[in-house]
Amino acid sequence: MRARFLALSFLFAFVAAPAAAEVKSVRLYAERGFGFFVGDLVNARLEIVADSASRLQSASLPRPGALDYRLDLRDIRVREEPVGDGLTRWNIDLVYQIFYVALDVRDLQIPPFALRFLHEGETETVRAPAWAIGVSPLREVLPQRRDDPTDYMRPDRGVAPSDAATPAIRAGAFVALALGALALVAHDRGWPPFHRRRARVFAAAARRIAILTKRGDEAARRAAMLALHRAIDDAAGRRIFAEDIDAFVAGHAEFAVAKERLIRFFASSRALFFGVADAGADLPLGEILSLARSLAAQERSAR
Amino acid sequence: MTDTAATDAVLADWRAKAQQFEMRVARAVIGQSRVIRLVTIAIFARGHVLLEGDVGVGKTTLLRAVARALGGAYSRIEGTVDLMPSDLIYHTYLADDGRPRVEPGPVLRQAENLSIFFFNEINRARPQVHSLLLRLMAERSVSAFNREYSFPALQVFADRNLVEREETFELPAAARDRFLMEISMKTPSDESVRRALIFDPRYHDVDRLLDDIGEPAFDYRSLASVAELIQNRVAASETLEAYVTKLWEALLDPYAAGVTLPDVEMRGLVRGGASPRGLAFLVRAARVRAWLEGRDALTPEDIREIFLETMAHRIFVDPIYAMRGDDIVRDLCRAAFATVPAP
């Protein structure tokens, strides 16, 4: 990097006599010494080689800003690198900008500045060399006379045609993404059109029990009871036992009309499945079917 | 046939006595009808009871009331950090003549008449004491003074408060498994009961309150035979046996049984517990409940009614959920009930 900078640079080096033993050399490199116009940036590099024990006081570096009415310091960067033999090189990259509207070719002085190094408690001041660059006017002092004063101005730069397609494609993609996300949320929350109608559990049970009724044997009666049990469980969202009928009816008011028959059904189920003796609790298949159908009708009318 | 009829008559008679017992306890302990019912079930199932709950909800009052209503000899001990197993069995002291004496301690003092041994704040006692209790609870006997002491009518009631953690010892799994039930006692939620507990002076003096209970409703020495009668008489149908087995499977491997809990990885959740002894206790207690309800056959309601109290304290889950306390086990039991169909 340094080699390239040097290769490009017009060696504009000033070697200042080192002020003390700790600072070995101060060199300034610049791109060129002439051919600058108003508004140009001037790059320069100050290289200071000094004892590695020295510390550059960053407060002594010039601050970016206006140096005078014709020159600004735009940027300053410091980089340290060891160069061996207990020495360190400070590379200070400086960027100036010229605001001087020259009417003829002349030299512009770049003001010098001082840097302070701290070495074993001693402060040492190093002066960056003053140097000058040649600035030139952009045009002649007295231009040719024009009739229209606007002709003295150069025409505006044309408007670059902008790309309208890419933002449109991006907007489309994001709209699609947003709709997709909305669909996911709707599916998760069960919003329309993803809200599924609650299954009519008693209607399905009644259909199944109707088929079992045609078979008519004891196994069919058992299966029919199980089918109705599962339908009641599904409707309640939990397992309903005989002792839960009151709670079930309280939570599903539509089935209150069938409460007496539900009690009989559960009594019959207890007798069949758990051997709880209860006279007259032998519910025939036909009654199970009619109970299932009436529950299905309640379920339909409740919605 | 006449045999069965005679048995039923005896059981009906005892059912009335059990209700009388519940009523008497309820005179002293108000707003805790479910807890009283569970304690009654434990008494007729001949199981030991662990009570847990907040400070001052009436655990000790309940147990003293139960002891009074049950009759028989009653002994109690307070769990402390420096309590040693020998302190339960022997009482050592210096007599008036200056010579050391060893006499029977709280457990042995009442000899075979001991019907209730009440261990207050059991989690303050050391594990050595817990292991002595293992034998006392499982075999109802101890060895002391070079001979065996047996306590045929003994029931251990213990309570633990879960507020403090310092200087307490967690009950080992084996000791917890020997308790039939762990009953959680909460502050009554009914407002009139709360008002009475706060403002009625009757409930401020426990000794006078216990005097209201009166004479025991039955002879505690007959309990063992009645308990056996109940266990033999209340039948379990094949469907119910299948149901309980499925519930057990759901607890042993909830993942395979399709039991799910929110925010819990079900695979490998249950690490232990749910022992065959636990299930046997469960059915024992459920039979008593069916009998109290006037039935001679088990139904799923009986299982559900006592399930949390008889099973939750035996189940141990993955330590990663230790910080969530007992809630996760209770949720697991509820989820198992929601998943396994009955009949």
mmCIF file of N, CA, C and O in Angstrom, chain A residues 222 225-226 229-230 233 237-244 269-270 272-277, chain B residues 237 239-240 243 289 293 295-302 304 337-343:
data_model
loop_
_atom_site.group_PDB
_atom_site.id
_atom_site.type_symbol
_atom_site.label_atom_id
_atom_site.label_comp_id
_atom_site.label_asym_id
_atom_site.label_seq_id
_atom_site.Cartn_x
_atom_site.Cartn_y
_atom_site.Cartn_z
ATOM 1 N N ARG A 222 -73.836 -52.578 23.336
ATOM 2 C CA ARG A 222 -72.603 -52.143 23.989
ATOM 3 C C ARG A 222 -71.890 -51.093 23.139
ATOM 4 O O ARG A 222 -71.476 -50.030 23.641
ATOM 5 N N MET A 225 -73.687 -47.770 23.125
ATOM 6 C CA MET A 225 -73.450 -47.000 24.356
ATOM 7 C C MET A 225 -72.089 -46.326 24.330
ATOM 8 O O MET A 225 -71.941 -45.159 24.699
ATOM 9 N N LEU A 226 -71.088 -47.082 23.859
ATOM 10 C CA LEU A 226 -69.742 -46.504 23.771
ATOM 11 C C LEU A 226 -69.747 -45.311 22.822
ATOM 12 O O LEU A 226 -69.135 -44.279 23.098
ATOM 13 N N HIS A 229 -71.244 -42.426 24.525
ATOM 14 C CA HIS A 229 -70.303 -41.929 25.539
ATOM 15 C C HIS A 229 -69.247 -41.034 24.898
ATOM 16 O O HIS A 229 -68.955 -39.941 25.397
ATOM 17 N N ARG A 230 -68.679 -41.508 23.776
ATOM 18 C CA ARG A 230 -67.616 -40.727 23.132
ATOM 19 C C ARG A 230 -68.174 -39.394 22.603
ATOM 20 O O ARG A 230 -67.502 -38.365 22.657
ATOM 21 N N ASP A 233 -68.452 -37.093 25.507
ATOM 22 C CA ASP A 233 -67.102 -36.639 25.872
ATOM 23 C C ASP A 233 -66.642 -35.535 24.922
ATOM 24 O O ASP A 233 -66.097 -34.514 25.351
ATOM 25 N N GLY A 237 -65.756 -31.803 25.806
ATOM 26 C CA GLY A 237 -64.329 -31.495 25.769
ATOM 27 C C GLY A 237 -63.568 -32.169 26.901
ATOM 28 O O GLY A 237 -62.418 -31.856 27.150
ATOM 29 N N ARG A 238 -64.215 -33.038 27.634
ATOM 30 C CA ARG A 238 -63.532 -33.835 28.664
ATOM 31 C C ARG A 238 -64.324 -35.124 28.842
ATOM 32 O O ARG A 238 -65.334 -35.321 28.172
ATOM 33 N N ARG A 239 -63.829 -35.972 29.768
ATOM 34 C CA ARG A 239 -64.548 -37.243 29.992
ATOM 35 C C ARG A 239 -65.695 -37.001 30.971
ATOM 36 O O ARG A 239 -65.476 -36.469 32.062
ATOM 37 N N ILE A 240 -66.867 -37.382 30.559
ATOM 38 C CA ILE A 240 -68.047 -37.173 31.396
ATOM 39 C C ILE A 240 -68.477 -38.510 31.999
ATOM 40 O O ILE A 240 -68.705 -39.476 31.277
ATOM 41 N N PHE A 241 -68.547 -38.559 33.345
ATOM 42 C CA PHE A 241 -69.047 -39.740 34.047
ATOM 43 C C PHE A 241 -70.431 -39.420 34.600
ATOM 44 O O PHE A 241 -70.892 -38.282 34.529
ATOM 45 N N ALA A 242 -71.044 -40.454 35.176
ATOM 46 C CA ALA A 242 -72.420 -40.286 35.659
ATOM 47 C C ALA A 242 -72.549 -39.113 36.620
ATOM 48 O O ALA A 242 -73.530 -38.366 36.581
ATOM 49 N N GLU A 243 -71.532 -38.918 37.471
ATOM 50 C CA GLU A 243 -71.636 -37.851 38.463
ATOM 51 C C GLU A 243 -71.444 -36.461 37.871
ATOM 52 O O GLU A 243 -71.589 -35.465 38.574
ATOM 53 N N ASP A 244 -71.068 -36.406 36.581
ATOM 54 C CA ASP A 244 -70.810 -35.105 35.961
ATOM 55 C C ASP A 244 -71.994 -34.586 35.162
ATOM 56 O O ASP A 244 -71.879 -33.545 34.503
ATOM 57 N N SER A 269 -75.541 -47.463 31.633
ATOM 58 C CA SER A 269 -74.145 -47.710 31.268
ATOM 59 C C SER A 269 -73.359 -48.249 32.467
ATOM 60 O O SER A 269 -72.558 -49.170 32.340
ATOM 61 N N ARG A 270 -73.637 -47.678 33.655
ATOM 62 C CA ARG A 270 -72.977 -48.164 34.870
ATOM 63 C C ARG A 270 -73.301 -49.625 35.112
ATOM 64 O O ARG A 270 -72.430 -50.421 35.468
ATOM 65 N N LEU A 272 -74.201 -51.813 32.917
ATOM 66 C CA LEU A 272 -73.637 -52.680 31.884
ATOM 67 C C LEU A 272 -72.127 -52.824 32.048
ATOM 68 O O LEU A 272 -71.584 -53.924 32.017
ATOM 69 N N PHE A 273 -71.443 -51.670 32.229
ATOM 70 C CA PHE A 273 -69.983 -51.718 32.186
ATOM 71 C C PHE A 273 -69.355 -51.976 33.550
ATOM 72 O O PHE A 273 -68.296 -52.562 33.648
ATOM 73 N N PHE A 274 -69.975 -51.480 34.607
ATOM 74 C CA PHE A 274 -69.300 -51.541 35.908
ATOM 75 C C PHE A 274 -70.036 -52.418 36.917
ATOM 76 O O PHE A 274 -69.609 -52.522 38.053
ATOM 77 N N GLY A 275 -71.152 -53.008 36.465
ATOM 78 C CA GLY A 275 -71.835 -53.946 37.359
ATOM 79 C C GLY A 275 -72.475 -53.294 38.558
ATOM 80 O O GLY A 275 -72.575 -53.897 39.619
ATOM 81 N N VAL A 276 -72.867 -52.010 38.437
ATOM 82 C CA VAL A 276 -73.571 -51.361 39.535
ATOM 83 C C VAL A 276 -75.039 -51.756 39.436
ATOM 84 O O VAL A 276 -75.707 -51.436 38.456
ATOM 85 N N ALA A 277 -75.499 -52.455 40.474
ATOM 86 C CA ALA A 277 -76.870 -52.949 40.423
ATOM 87 C C ALA A 277 -77.850 -51.774 40.451
ATOM 88 O O ALA A 277 -77.761 -50.893 41.292
ATOM 89 N N SER B 237 -65.462 -54.303 37.867
ATOM 90 C CA SER B 237 -65.798 -54.995 36.623
ATOM 91 C C SER B 237 -64.582 -55.050 35.716
ATOM 92 O O SER B 237 -63.579 -54.364 35.941
ATOM 93 N N THR B 239 -64.375 -53.940 32.714
ATOM 94 C CA THR B 239 -64.179 -52.649 32.053
ATOM 95 C C THR B 239 -63.398 -51.711 32.962
ATOM 96 O O THR B 239 -62.513 -50.983 32.514
ATOM 97 N N LEU B 240 -63.730 -51.743 34.248
ATOM 98 C CA LEU B 240 -63.037 -50.843 35.175
ATOM 99 C C LEU B 240 -61.578 -51.251 35.342
ATOM 100 O O LEU B 240 -60.690 -50.400 35.391
ATOM 101 N N TYR B 243 -59.819 -49.968 32.511
ATOM 102 C CA TYR B 243 -59.699 -48.506 32.609
ATOM 103 C C TYR B 243 -58.528 -48.109 33.506
ATOM 104 O O TYR B 243 -57.690 -47.270 33.139
ATOM 105 N N ARG B 289 -64.431 -45.500 48.820
ATOM 106 C CA ARG B 289 -65.270 -44.387 48.348
ATOM 107 C C ARG B 289 -66.583 -44.931 47.768
ATOM 108 O O ARG B 289 -67.666 -44.396 48.037
ATOM 109 N N GLU B 293 -70.385 -44.232 49.085
ATOM 110 C CA GLU B 293 -71.439 -43.734 48.195
ATOM 111 C C GLU B 293 -72.600 -44.722 48.117
ATOM 112 O O GLU B 293 -73.559 -44.476 47.370
ATOM 113 N N ARG B 295 -72.482 -47.975 47.074
ATOM 114 C CA ARG B 295 -72.437 -48.888 45.928
ATOM 115 C C ARG B 295 -71.649 -50.143 46.282
ATOM 116 O O ARG B 295 -70.829 -50.113 47.215
ATOM 117 N N ASP B 296 -71.885 -51.216 45.519
ATOM 118 C CA ASP B 296 -71.079 -52.402 45.744
ATOM 119 C C ASP B 296 -70.200 -52.691 44.524
ATOM 120 O O ASP B 296 -69.736 -53.801 44.341
ATOM 121 N N ALA B 297 -70.043 -51.672 43.655
ATOM 122 C CA ALA B 297 -69.168 -51.841 42.500
ATOM 123 C C ALA B 297 -68.431 -50.528 42.258
ATOM 124 O O ALA B 297 -68.952 -49.451 42.522
ATOM 125 N N LEU B 298 -67.207 -50.672 41.755
ATOM 126 C CA LEU B 298 -66.393 -49.488 41.489
ATOM 127 C C LEU B 298 -66.842 -48.805 40.202
ATOM 128 O O LEU B 298 -67.223 -49.463 39.239
ATOM 129 N N THR B 299 -66.776 -47.484 40.185
ATOM 130 C CA THR B 299 -67.025 -46.747 38.944
ATOM 131 C C THR B 299 -65.833 -45.809 38.715
ATOM 132 O O THR B 299 -65.062 -45.550 39.633
ATOM 133 N N PRO B 300 -65.704 -45.289 37.503
ATOM 134 C CA PRO B 300 -64.570 -44.384 37.224
ATOM 135 C C PRO B 300 -64.583 -43.161 38.132
ATOM 136 O O PRO B 300 -63.525 -42.616 38.445
ATOM 137 N N GLU B 301 -65.762 -42.744 38.584
ATOM 138 C CA GLU B 301 -65.816 -41.576 39.473
ATOM 139 C C GLU B 301 -65.045 -41.832 40.764
ATOM 140 O O GLU B 301 -64.386 -40.927 41.290
ATOM 141 N N ASP B 302 -65.152 -43.064 41.267
ATOM 142 C CA ASP B 302 -64.441 -43.394 42.506
ATOM 143 C C ASP B 302 -62.937 -43.221 42.309
ATOM 144 O O ASP B 302 -62.235 -42.689 43.172
ATOM 145 N N ARG B 304 -61.467 -41.369 40.030
ATOM 146 C CA ARG B 304 -61.114 -39.975 39.791
ATOM 147 C C ARG B 304 -61.123 -39.164 41.089
ATOM 148 O O ARG B 304 -60.264 -38.320 41.305
ATOM 149 N N PHE B 337 -56.600 -38.317 32.769
ATOM 150 C CA PHE B 337 -58.046 -38.536 32.874
ATOM 151 C C PHE B 337 -58.778 -38.008 31.650
ATOM 152 O O PHE B 337 -59.777 -38.572 31.217
ATOM 153 N N ALA B 338 -58.265 -36.898 31.078
ATOM 154 C CA ALA B 338 -58.926 -36.336 29.901
ATOM 155 C C ALA B 338 -58.678 -37.201 28.672
ATOM 156 O O ALA B 338 -59.441 -37.157 27.715
ATOM 157 N N THR B 339 -57.599 -37.975 28.692
ATOM 158 C CA THR B 339 -57.236 -38.742 27.504
ATOM 159 C C THR B 339 -57.847 -40.146 27.514
ATOM 160 O O THR B 339 -58.328 -40.614 26.494
ATOM 161 N N VAL B 340 -57.784 -40.798 28.669
ATOM 162 C CA VAL B 340 -58.226 -42.202 28.711
ATOM 163 C C VAL B 340 -59.753 -42.246 28.811
ATOM 164 O O VAL B 340 -60.332 -41.662 29.729
ATOM 165 N N PRO B 341 -60.410 -42.909 27.859
ATOM 166 C CA PRO B 341 -61.875 -42.937 27.895
ATOM 167 C C PRO B 341 -62.421 -43.999 28.845
ATOM 168 O O PRO B 341 -61.800 -45.029 29.073
ATOM 169 N N ALA B 342 -63.571 -43.682 29.424
ATOM 170 C CA ALA B 342 -64.272 -44.666 30.258
ATOM 171 C C ALA B 342 -65.767 -44.514 30.009
ATOM 172 O O ALA B 342 -66.250 -43.397 30.031
ATOM 173 N N PRO B 343 -66.528 -45.547 29.831
ATOM 174 C CA PRO B 343 -66.114 -46.940 29.794
ATOM 175 C C PRO B 343 -65.358 -47.250 28.498
ATOM 176 O O PRO B 343 -65.536 -46.549 27.558
#
